[in-house]
Coordinates of C-alpha atoms and ligand atoms in Angstrom, one line a residue:
X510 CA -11.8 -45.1 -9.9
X511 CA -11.0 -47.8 -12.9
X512 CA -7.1 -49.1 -12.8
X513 CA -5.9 -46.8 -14.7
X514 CA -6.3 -43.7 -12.5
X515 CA -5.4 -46.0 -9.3
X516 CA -2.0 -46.2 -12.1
X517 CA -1.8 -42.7 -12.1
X518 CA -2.0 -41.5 -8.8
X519 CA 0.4 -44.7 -7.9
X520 CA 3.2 -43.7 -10.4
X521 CA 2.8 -39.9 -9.5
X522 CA 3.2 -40.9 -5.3
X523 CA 5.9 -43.0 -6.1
X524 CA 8.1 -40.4 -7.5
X525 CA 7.0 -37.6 -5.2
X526 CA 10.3 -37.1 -4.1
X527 CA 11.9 -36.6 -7.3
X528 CA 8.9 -34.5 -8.2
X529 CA 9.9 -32.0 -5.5
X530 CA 14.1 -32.4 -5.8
X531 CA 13.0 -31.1 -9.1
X532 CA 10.3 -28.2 -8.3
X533 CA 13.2 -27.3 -6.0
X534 CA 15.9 -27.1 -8.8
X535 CA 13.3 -24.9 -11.1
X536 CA 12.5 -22.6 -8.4
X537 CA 15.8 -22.1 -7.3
X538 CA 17.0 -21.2 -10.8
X539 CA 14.6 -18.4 -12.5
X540 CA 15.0 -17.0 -16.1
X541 CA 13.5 -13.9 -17.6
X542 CA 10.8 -14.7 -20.4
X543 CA 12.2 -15.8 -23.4
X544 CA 15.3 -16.6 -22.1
X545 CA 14.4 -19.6 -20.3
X546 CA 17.7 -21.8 -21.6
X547 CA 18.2 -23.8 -18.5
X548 CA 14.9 -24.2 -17.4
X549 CA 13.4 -25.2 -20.9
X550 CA 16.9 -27.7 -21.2
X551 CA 16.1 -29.2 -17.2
X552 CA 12.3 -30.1 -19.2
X553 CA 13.6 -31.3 -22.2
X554 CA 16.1 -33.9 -20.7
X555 CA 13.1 -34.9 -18.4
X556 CA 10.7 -35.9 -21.6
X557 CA 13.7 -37.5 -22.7
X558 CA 14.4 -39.6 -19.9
X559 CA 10.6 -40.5 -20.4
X560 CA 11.3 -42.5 -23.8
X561 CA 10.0 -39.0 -25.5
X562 CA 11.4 -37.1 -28.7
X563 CA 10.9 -33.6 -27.4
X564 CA 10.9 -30.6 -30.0
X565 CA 13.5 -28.1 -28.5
X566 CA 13.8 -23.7 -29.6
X567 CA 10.3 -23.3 -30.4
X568 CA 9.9 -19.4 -30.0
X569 CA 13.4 -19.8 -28.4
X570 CA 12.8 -21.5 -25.6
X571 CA 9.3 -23.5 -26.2
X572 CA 9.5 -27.9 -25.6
X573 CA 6.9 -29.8 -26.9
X574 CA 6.7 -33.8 -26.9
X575 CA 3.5 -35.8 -27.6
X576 CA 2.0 -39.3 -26.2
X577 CA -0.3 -41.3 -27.2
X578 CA -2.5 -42.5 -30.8
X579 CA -2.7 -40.2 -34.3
X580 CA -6.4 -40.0 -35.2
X581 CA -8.0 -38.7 -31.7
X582 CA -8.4 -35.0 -30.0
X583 CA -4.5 -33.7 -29.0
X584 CA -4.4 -32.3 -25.6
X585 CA -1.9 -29.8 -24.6
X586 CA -0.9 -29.7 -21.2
X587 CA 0.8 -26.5 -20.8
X588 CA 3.6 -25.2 -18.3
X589 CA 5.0 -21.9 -18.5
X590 CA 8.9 -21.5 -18.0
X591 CA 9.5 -17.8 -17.1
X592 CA 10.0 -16.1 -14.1
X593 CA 9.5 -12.4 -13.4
X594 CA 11.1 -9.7 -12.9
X595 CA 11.2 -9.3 -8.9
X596 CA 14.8 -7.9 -7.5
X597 CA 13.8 -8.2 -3.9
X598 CA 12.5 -12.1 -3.9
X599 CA 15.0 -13.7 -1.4
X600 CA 15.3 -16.3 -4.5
X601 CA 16.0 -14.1 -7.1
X602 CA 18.6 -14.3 -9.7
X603 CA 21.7 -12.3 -9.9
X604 CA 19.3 -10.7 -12.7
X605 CA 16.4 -9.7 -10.5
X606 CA 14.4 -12.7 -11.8
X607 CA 12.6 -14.7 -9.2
X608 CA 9.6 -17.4 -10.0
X609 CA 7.0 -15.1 -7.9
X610 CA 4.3 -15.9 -10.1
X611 CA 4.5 -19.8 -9.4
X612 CA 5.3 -20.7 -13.0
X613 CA 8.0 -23.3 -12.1
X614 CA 5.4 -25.3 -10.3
X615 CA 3.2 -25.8 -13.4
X616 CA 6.4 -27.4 -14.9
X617 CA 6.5 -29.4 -12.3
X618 CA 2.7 -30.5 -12.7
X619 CA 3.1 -30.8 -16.2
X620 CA 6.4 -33.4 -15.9
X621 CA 4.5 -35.2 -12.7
X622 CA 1.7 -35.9 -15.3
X623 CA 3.8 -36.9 -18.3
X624 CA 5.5 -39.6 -15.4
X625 CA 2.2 -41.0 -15.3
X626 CA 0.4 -40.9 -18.7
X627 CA 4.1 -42.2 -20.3
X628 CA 4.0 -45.3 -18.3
X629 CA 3.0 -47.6 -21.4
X630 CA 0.1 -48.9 -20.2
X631 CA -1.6 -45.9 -19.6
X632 CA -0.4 -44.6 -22.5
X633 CA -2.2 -46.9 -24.2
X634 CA -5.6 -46.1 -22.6
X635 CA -5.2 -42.5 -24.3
X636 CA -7.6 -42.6 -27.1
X637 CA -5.8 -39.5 -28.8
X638 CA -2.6 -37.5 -28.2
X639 CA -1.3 -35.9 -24.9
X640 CA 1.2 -33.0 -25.6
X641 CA 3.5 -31.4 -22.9
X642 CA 4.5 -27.9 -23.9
X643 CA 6.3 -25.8 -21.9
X644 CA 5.9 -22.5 -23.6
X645 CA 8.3 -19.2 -22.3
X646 CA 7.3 -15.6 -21.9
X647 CA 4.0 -15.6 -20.3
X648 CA 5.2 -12.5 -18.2
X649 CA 4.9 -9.0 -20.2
X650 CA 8.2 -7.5 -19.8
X651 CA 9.4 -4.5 -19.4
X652 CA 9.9 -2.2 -23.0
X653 CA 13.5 -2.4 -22.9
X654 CA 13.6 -5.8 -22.8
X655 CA 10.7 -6.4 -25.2
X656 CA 12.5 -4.4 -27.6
X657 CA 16.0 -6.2 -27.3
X658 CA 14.1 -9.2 -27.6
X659 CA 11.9 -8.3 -30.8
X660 CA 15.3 -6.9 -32.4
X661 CA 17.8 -10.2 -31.9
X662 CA 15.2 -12.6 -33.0
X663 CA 12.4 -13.7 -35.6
X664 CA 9.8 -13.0 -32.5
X665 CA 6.7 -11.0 -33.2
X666 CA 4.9 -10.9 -29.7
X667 CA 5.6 -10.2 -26.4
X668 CA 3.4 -13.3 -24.9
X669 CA 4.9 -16.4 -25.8
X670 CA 1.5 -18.6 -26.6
X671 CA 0.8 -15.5 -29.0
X672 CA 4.0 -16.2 -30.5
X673 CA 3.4 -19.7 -31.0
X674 CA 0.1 -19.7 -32.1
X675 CA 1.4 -17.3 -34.9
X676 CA 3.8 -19.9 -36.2
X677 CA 1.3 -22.2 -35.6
X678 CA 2.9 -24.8 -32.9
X679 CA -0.5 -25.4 -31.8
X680 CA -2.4 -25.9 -34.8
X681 CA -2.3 -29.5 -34.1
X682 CA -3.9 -28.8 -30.5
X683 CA -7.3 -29.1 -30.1
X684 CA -8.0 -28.3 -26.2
X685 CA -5.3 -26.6 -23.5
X686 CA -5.2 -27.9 -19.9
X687 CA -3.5 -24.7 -18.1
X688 CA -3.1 -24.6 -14.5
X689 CA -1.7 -21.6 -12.0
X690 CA -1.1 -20.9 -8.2
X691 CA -3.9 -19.5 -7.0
X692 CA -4.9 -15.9 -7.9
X693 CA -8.2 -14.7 -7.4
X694 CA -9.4 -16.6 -4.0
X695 CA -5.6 -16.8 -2.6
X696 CA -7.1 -16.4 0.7
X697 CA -10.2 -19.3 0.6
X698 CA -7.8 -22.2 1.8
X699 CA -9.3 -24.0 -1.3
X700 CA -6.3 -26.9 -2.3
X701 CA -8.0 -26.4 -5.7
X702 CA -10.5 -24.0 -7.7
X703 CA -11.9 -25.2 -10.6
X704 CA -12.7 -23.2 -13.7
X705 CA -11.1 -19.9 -15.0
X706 CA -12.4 -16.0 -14.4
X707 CA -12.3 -14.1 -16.8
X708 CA -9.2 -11.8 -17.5
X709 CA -8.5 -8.5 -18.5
X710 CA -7.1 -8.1 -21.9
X711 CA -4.7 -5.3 -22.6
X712 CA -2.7 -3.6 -25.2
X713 CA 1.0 -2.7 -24.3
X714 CA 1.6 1.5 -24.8
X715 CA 4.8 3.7 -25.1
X716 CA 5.0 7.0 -25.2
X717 CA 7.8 8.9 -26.2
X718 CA 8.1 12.8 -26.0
X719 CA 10.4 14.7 -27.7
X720 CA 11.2 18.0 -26.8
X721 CA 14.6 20.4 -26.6
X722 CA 16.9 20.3 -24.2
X723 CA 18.6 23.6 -23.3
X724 CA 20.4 25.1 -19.8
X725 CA 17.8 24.4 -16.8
X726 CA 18.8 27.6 -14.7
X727 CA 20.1 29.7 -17.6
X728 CA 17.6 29.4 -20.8
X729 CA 14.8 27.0 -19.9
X730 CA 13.0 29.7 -22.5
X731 CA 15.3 28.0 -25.4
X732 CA 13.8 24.5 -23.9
X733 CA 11.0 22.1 -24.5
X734 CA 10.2 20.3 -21.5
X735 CA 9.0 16.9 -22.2
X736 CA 9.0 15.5 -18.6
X737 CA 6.3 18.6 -18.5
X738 CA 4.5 17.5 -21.4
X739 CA 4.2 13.9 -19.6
X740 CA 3.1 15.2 -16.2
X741 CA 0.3 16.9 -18.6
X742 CA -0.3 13.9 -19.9
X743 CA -0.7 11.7 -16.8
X744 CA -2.8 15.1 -15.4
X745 CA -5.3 14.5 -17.9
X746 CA -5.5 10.5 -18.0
X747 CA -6.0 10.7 -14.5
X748 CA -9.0 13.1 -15.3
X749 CA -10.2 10.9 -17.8
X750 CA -10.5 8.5 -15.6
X751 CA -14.3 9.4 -14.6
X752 CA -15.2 8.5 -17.7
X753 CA -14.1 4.5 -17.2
X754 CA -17.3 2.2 -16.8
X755 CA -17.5 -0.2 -13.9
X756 CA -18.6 -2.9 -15.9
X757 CA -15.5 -2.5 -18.3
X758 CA -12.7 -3.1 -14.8
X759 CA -10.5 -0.6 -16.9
X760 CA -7.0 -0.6 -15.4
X761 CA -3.7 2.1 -17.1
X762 CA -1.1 2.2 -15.2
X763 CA 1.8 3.9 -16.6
X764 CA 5.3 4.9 -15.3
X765 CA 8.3 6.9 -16.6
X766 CA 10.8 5.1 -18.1
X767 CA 12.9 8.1 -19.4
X768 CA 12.8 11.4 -17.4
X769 CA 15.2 13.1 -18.9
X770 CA 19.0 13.8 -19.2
X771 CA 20.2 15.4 -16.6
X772 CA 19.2 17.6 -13.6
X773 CA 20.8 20.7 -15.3
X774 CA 19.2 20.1 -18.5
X775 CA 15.6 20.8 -19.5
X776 CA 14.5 17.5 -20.0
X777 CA 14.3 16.5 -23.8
X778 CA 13.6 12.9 -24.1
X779 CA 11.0 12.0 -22.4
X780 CA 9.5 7.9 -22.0
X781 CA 6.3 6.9 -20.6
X782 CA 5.4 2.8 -20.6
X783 CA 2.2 1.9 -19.6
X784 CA -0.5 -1.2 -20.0
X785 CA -3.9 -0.4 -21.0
X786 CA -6.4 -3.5 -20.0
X787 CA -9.9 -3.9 -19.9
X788 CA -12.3 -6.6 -20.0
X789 CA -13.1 -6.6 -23.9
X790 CA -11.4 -5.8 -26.2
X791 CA -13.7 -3.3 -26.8
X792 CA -12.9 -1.2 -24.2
X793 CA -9.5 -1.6 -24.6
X794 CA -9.3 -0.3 -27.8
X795 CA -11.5 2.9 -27.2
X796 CA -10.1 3.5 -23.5
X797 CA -6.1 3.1 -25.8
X798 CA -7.6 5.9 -27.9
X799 CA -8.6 8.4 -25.1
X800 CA -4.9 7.4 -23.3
X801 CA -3.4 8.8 -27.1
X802 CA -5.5 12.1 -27.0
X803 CA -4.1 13.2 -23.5
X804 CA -0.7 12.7 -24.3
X805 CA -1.2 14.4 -27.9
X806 CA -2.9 17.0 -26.3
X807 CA -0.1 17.8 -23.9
X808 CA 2.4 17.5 -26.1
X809 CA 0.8 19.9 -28.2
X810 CA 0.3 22.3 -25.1
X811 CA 3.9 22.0 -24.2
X812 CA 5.1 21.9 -27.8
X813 CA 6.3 18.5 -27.9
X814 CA 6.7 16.2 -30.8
X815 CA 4.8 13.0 -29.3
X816 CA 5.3 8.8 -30.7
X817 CA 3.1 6.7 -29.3
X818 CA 3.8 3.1 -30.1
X819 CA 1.3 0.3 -28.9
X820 CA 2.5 -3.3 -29.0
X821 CA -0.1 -6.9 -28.9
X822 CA -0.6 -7.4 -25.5
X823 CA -2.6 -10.5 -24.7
X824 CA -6.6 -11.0 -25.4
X825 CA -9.3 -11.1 -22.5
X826 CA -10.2 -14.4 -21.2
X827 CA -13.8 -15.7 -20.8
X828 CA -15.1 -17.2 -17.6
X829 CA -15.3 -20.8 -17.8
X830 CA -17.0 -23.4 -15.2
X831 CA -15.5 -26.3 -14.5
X832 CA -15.9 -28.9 -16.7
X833 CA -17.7 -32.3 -15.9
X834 CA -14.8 -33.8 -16.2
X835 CA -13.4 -32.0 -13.3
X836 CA -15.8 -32.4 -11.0
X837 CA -15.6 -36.2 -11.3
X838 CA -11.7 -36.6 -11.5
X839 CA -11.0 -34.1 -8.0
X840 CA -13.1 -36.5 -5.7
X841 CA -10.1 -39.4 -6.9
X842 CA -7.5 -37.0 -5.0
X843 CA -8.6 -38.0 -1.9
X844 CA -11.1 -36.6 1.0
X845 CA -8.6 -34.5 2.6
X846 CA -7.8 -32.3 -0.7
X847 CA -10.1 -28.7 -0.6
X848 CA -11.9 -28.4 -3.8
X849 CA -14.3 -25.6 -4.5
X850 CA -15.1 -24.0 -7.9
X851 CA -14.8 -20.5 -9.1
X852 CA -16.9 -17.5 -7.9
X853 CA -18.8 -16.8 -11.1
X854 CA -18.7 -13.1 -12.4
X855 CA -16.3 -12.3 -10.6
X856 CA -13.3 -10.6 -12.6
X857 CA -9.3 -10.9 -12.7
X858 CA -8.2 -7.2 -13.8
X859 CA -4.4 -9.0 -14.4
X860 CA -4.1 -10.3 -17.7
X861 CA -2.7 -13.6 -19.1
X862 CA -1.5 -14.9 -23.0
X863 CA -4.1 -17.5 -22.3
X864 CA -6.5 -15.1 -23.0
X865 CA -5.2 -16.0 -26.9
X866 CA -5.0 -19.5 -26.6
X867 CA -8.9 -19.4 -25.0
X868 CA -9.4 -17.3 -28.5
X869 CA -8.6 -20.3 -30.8
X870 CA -9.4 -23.4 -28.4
X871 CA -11.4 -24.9 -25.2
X872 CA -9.0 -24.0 -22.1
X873 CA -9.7 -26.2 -18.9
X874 CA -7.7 -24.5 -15.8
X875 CA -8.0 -24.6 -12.5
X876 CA -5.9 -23.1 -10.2
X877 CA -4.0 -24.6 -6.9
X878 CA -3.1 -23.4 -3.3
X879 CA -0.1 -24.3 -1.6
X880 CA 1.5 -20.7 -1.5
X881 CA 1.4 -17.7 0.7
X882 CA 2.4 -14.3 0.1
X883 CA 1.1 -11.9 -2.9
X884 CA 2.0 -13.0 -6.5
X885 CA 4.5 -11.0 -8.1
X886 CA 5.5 -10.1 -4.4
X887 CA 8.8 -10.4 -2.7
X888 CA 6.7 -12.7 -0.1
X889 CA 5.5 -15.2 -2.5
X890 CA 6.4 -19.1 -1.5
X891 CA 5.3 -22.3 -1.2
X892 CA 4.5 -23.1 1.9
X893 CA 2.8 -26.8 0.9
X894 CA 4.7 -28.9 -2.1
X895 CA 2.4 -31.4 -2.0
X896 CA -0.2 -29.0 -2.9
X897 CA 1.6 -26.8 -4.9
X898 CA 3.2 -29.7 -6.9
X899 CA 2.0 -33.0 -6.2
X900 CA -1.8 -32.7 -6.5
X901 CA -2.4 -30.4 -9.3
X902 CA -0.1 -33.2 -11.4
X903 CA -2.1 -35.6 -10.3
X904 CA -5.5 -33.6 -11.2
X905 CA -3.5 -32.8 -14.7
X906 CA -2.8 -36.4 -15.4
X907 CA -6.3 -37.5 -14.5
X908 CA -8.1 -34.4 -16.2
X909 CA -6.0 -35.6 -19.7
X910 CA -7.0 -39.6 -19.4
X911 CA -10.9 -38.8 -18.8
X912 CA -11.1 -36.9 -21.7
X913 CA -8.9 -39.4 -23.9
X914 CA -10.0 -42.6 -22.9
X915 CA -13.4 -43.8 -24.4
X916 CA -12.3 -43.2 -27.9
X917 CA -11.5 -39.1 -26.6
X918 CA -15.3 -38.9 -26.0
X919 CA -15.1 -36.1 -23.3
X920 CA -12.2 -34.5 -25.3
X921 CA -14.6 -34.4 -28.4
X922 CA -17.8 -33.2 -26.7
X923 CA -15.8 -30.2 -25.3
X924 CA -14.1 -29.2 -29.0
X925 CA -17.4 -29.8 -30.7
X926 CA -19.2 -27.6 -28.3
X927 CA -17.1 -24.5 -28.3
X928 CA -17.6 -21.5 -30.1
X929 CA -14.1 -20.0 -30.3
X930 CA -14.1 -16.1 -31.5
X931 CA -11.1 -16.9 -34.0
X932 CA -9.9 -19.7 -36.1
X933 CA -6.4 -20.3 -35.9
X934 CA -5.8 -18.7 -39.5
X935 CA -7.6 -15.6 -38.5
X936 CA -5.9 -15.5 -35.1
X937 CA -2.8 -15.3 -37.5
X938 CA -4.1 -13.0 -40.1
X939 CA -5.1 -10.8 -36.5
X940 CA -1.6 -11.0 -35.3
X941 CA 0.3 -10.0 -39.0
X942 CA -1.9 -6.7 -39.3
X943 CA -0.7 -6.0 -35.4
X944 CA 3.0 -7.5 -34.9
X945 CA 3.8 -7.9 -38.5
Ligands
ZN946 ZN1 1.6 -16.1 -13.6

């Protein structure tokens, strides 16, 4: 360990407790995606207070402040801001929002490691730029909302990074350091897992059915019955459902929005939401076209007019091993701190927007414990904060100084080396013929 990372961990220990005062504050206050005002003002004011000039509004909510020299890789160490939908969390908002995902704890990581790497002298060890972005709407939300959203503001996706990458905040960023609460091995008592499994991708689907309403009891002959036509429909994707390969970890699950008017009425309007997600994009696409042909076919069979609008969801992510650079900063954390990579090949069907930003750019995650209860679940918490908060800043804050000391050598090697499906034009280009 040189002086600088003994600096670090130092600064990071010394403010532990205002490190947690805040991870409380964040938790206790939860915002639905894009509308993350308080949360995204509580991050702003904290760059601030750190001699930093933070960029405020980006996609509505998005902060971004930068450290460090012009001429060397830019880092982006990300936090997301949203919360989720999750009426029953004993900490949910008066909304139904509650941070049962564990986003509010990568804020905290994020702000632990800009405490550290602002301190001016290691600030000046950074042989390139360190940017904190805290970036909303990681969470696909509902259609309703998704659609009030897309409406009252100059937003073209539903995932936040997509949104940024499209107006190209990150086209300065050459590598993203994400981290998350533990997903896929909630149960190995690992304090960290290095790397990143891959993710599903997925495409967002509505459908709507129109049919005619008309007296239930007295002329259902005069009727269409939509909620009919989207039983059908559900009938045959679950038949369909043979035909979904292993290897592709297909998952549609749809439920009704809209079933109708009223009990009296033969239902007329008819709304079915659904995700479609797959492990490439690939499969998404063709498994999206056989989800369209069983609700076009029951609409036909029922005589429905059918709609069937598909919105951007997020792109699949690729596995990724830990990096080097992992491997030697976790041992720095101390003997006591579980570290174990990921289980290779093994697949996360739940999806994530950095799925995009892995499209464009190397993505170094790793995930942390801390927590107990199911994500997304009224029983998620943190049962450890100095897991959940305390060491994955510190891992964050060591990760970003081995790759920018040395003249960014690490940082460099890892840009040169990867292959990324899309440039950040045609990422851009991909999103217009989609989004608009
Ligand atoms: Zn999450």
């Amino acid at each position: 360990m040189d002086h600088v990372e003994e600096k670090i961990l130092s600064i990071i220990d010394a403010h532990a407790q205002e490190i947690q005062a805040l991870a409380d504050d964040l938790f206790q206050h939860p915002e639905q995606g894009y509308h993350e005002y308080r949360t995204a003002k509580v991050v702003a004011d904290f760059l601030r207070k750190l001699g930093m000039e933070p960029r405020e509004g980006l996609a509505i909510t998005g902060v971004k402040a930068s450290i460090g020299k012009e001429g060397g890789p830019n880092l982006a160490l990300i936090g997301e801001l949203d919360a989720l939908a999750c009426p029953t969390h004993p900490s949910a908002s008066p909304e139904g929002y509650a941070h049962a995902c564990g986003h509010y704890a990568q804020l905290v990581c994020m702000l632990g490691a800009a405490l550290a790497l602002s301190d001016p002298e290691v600030a000046a060890s950074l042989d390139g730029k360190a940017t904190f972005f805290a970036v909303p709407a990681e969470e696909f939300q509902g259609a309703a909302v998704r659609e009030e959203v897309l409406q009252s503001h100059d937003v073209h996706c539903i995932g936040g990074k997509c949104e940024l990458l499209r107006r190209g905040e990150f086209d300065d960023v050459d590598l993203a350091i994400t981290t998350h609460s533990l997903m896929v091995d909630r149960d190995s008592g690992a304090d960290l897992v290095l790397g990143n499994n891959a993710c599903n991708g997925f495409v967002g689907k509505t459908v709507y059915l129109h049919g005619r309403a008309a007296h239930a009891a007295a002329a259902p002959h005069l009727g269409i019955n939509a909620l009919n036509a989207a039983n059908l429909g559900l009938s045959a994707l679950g038949m369909i459902r043979e035909t979904f390969q292993e290897k592709d970890c297909i998952r549609v699950h749809p439920y009704i929005r809209k079933g109708g008017e009223a009990v009296n009425i033969v239902p007329s309007e008819v709304v079915v939401d659904m995700m479609v997600r797959a492990a490439t994009q690939q499969a998404v696409e063709e498994t999206s076209a056989k989800v369209d042909n069983c609700f076009k076919g029951a609409a036909m069979a029922i005589g429905c007019e059918v709609d069937i609008v598909n919105s951007q969801g997020y792109m699949p992510c690729p596995e990724r091993l830990p990096d080097q650079v992992m491997w030697d900063v976790a041992p720095l954390l101390g003997e006591g701190v579980r570290v174990q990579p990921i289980h290779s090949g093994s697949q996360n069907t739940a999806s994530t927007d950095v799925g995009d930003l892995f499209a464009v750019m190397p993505v170094l995650n790793f995930t942390f414990g801390g927590s107990t209860g199911d994500l997304h679940s009224k029983d998620y918490k943190v049962s450890d904060p100095n897991t959940a908060h305390i060491i994955p800043a510190k891992m964050m804050a060591l990760m970003a100084y081995r790759l920018l000391k040395d003249g960014g050598a690490q940082a460099k090697a890892i840009v040169d080396d990867y292959q990324a499906p899309y440039t950040k034009e045609a990422y851009k280009a991909y999103v217009k013929k989609i989004s608009g």
